[in-house]
CSV table of C-alpha atoms in Angstrom, one decimal:
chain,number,residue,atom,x,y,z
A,1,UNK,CA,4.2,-7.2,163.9
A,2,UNK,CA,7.1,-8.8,161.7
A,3,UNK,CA,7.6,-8.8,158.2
A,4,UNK,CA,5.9,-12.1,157.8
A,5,UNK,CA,2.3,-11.9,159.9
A,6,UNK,CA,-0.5,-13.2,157.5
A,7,UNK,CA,1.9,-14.3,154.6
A,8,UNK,CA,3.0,-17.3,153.5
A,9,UNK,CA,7.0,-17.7,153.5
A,10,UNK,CA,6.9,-19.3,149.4
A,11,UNK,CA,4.4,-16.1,148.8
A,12,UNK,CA,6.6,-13.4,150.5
A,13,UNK,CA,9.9,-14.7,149.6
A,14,UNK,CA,8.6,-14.9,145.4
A,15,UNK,CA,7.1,-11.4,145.7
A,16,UNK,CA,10.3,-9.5,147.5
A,17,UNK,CA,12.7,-11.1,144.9
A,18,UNK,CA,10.0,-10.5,142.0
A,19,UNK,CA,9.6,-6.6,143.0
A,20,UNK,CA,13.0,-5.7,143.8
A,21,UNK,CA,14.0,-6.9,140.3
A,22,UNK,CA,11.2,-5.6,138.5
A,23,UNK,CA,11.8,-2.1,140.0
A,24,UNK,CA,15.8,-2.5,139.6
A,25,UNK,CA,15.5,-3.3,135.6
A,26,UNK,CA,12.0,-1.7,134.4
A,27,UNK,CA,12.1,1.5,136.5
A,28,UNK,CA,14.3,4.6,136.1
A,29,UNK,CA,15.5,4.9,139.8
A,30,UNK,CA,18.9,5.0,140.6
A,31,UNK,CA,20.3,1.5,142.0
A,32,UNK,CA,20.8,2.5,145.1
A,33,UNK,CA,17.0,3.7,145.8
A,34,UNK,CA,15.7,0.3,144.7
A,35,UNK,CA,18.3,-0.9,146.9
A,36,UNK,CA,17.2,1.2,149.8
A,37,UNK,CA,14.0,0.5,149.8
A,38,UNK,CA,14.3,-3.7,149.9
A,39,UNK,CA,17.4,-3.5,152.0
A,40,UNK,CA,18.2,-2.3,154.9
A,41,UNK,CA,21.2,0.0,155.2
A,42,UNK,CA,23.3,-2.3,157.1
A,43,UNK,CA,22.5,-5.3,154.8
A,44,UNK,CA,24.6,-8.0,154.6
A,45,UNK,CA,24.3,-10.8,152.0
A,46,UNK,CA,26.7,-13.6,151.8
A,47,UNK,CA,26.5,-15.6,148.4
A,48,UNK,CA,28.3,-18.8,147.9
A,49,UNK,CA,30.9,-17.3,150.5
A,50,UNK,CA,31.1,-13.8,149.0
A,51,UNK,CA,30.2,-10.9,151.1
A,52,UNK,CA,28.4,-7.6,149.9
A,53,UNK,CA,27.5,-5.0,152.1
A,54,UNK,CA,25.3,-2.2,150.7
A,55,UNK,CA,28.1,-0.4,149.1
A,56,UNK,CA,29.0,-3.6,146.7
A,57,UNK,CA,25.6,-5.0,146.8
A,58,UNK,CA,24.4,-1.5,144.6
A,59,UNK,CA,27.7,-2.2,142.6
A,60,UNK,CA,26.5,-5.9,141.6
A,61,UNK,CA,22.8,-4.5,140.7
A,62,UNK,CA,24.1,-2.2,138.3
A,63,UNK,CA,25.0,-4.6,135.8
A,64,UNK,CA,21.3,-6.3,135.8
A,65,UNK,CA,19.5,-3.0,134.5
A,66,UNK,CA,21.2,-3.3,131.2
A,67,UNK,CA,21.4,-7.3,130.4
A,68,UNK,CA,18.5,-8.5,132.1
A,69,UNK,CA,15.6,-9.3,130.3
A,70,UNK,CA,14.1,-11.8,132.2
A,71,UNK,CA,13.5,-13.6,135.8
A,72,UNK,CA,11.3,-15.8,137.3
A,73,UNK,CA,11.4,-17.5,140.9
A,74,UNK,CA,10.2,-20.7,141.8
A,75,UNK,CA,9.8,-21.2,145.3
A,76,UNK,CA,9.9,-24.8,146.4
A,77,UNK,CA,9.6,-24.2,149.7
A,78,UNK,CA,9.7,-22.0,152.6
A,79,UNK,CA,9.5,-21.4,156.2
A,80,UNK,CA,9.9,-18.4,158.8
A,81,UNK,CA,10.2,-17.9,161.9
A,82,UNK,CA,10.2,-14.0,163.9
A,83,UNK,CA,12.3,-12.3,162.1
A,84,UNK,CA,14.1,-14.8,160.0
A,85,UNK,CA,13.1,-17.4,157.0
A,86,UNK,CA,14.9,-20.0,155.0
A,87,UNK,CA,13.7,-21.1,151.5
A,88,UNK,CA,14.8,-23.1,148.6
A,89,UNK,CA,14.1,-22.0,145.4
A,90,UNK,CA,15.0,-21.5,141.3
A,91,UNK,CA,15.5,-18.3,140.0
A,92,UNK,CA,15.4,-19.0,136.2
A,93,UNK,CA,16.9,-15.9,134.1
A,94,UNK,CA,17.4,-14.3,130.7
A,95,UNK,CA,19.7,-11.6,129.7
A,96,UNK,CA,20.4,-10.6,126.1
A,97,UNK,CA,22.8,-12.9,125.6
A,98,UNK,CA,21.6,-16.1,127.6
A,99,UNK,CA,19.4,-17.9,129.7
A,100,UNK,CA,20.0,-20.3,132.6
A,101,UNK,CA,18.4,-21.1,136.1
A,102,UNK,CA,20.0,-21.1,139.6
A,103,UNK,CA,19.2,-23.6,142.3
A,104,UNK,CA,19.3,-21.3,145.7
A,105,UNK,CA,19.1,-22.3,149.3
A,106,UNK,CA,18.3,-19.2,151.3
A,107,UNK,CA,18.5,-18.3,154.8
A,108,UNK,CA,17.8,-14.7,155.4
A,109,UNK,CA,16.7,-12.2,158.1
A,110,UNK,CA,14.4,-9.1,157.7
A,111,UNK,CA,13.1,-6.1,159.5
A,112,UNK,CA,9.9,-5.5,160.8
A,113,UNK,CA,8.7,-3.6,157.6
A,114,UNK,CA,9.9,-6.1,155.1
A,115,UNK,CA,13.5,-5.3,154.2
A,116,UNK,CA,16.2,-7.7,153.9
A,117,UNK,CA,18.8,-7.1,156.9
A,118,UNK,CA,20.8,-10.5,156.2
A,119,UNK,CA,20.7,-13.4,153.7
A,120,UNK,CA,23.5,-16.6,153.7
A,121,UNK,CA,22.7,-18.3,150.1
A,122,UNK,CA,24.4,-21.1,148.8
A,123,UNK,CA,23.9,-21.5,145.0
A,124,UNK,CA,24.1,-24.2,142.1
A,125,UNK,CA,23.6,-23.6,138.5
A,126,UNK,CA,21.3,-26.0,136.7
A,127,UNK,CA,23.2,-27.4,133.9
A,128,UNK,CA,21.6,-26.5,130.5
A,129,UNK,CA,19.7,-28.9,128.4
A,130,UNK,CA,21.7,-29.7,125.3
A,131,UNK,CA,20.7,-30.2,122.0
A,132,UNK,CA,21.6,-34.1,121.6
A,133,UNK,CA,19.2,-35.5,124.2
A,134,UNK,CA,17.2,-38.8,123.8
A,135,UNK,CA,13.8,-37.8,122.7
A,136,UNK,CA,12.3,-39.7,126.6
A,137,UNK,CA,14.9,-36.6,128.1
A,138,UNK,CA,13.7,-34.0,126.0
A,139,UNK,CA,10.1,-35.0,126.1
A,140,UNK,CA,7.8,-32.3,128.0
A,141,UNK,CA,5.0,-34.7,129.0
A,142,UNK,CA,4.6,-35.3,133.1
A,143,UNK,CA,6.7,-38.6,133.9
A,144,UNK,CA,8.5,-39.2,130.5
A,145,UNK,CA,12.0,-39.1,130.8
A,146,UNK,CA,14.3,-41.7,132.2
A,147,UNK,CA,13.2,-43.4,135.9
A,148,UNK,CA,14.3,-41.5,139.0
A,149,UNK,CA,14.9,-44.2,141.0
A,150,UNK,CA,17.8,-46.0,138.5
């Protein structure tokens, strides 16, 4: 069995990136249990062309237990295959002092009981809305705003 029999690749992708940070910001465990327990011990992640291994990848989560106050992933769309699934999704954030979202493209691998072993992502931030939009730009109603295809 592989990590992804029975689930959808949007579904499992959302809920591994969902838990991990849930557990890593609302629980009390140290870091580097959440860590352990997504990841496997040789994980390697390579994020717009910076490499962590485990050891720097429990450094970078530390930071997120005390400004993060908020995530949410929006998975566009996904697919997997064995061990190994690619996605492309928002992760749209808050922290005490801001908020922003982050297009991802995702191409990871993970072990037969659902922990990440590898993950390439290439990144984007979304550039914030500012205040002196046109009222079609800032509209929320389905199809207002300016014509995609101009």
């Amino acid at each position: 069995m592989g990590a992804f029999d029975g689930t959808d690749p949007k579904e499992f992708i959302a809920n591994f990136f969902t838990s991990f940070m849930s557990d890593l910001v609302h629980g009390d465990e140290d870091p580097a249990a959440v860590v352990d327990r997504y990841h496997t011990p040789d994980i390697v992640q390579v994020a717009d062309g910076h490499l962590m291994d485990r050891t720097k990848l429990i450094a970078h989560t530390r930071p997120a237990r005390k400004h993060q106050t908020g995530a949410r992933w929006e998975v566009h769309e996904a697919i997997a295959h064995g061990d190994q699934i690619a996605a492309r999704y928002s992760l749209h954030f808050q922290t005490r002092k801001r908020e922003g979202s982050v297009d991802v493209y995702f191409f990871g691998q993970f072990a037969a009981d659902g922990r990440m072993r590898r993950a390439h992502m290439l990144t984007r931030a979304v550039p914030a809305k500012t205040s002196d939009a046109t009222p079609t730009e800032a509209s929320s109603e389905p199809g207002a705003g300016p014509d995609p295809r101009r």
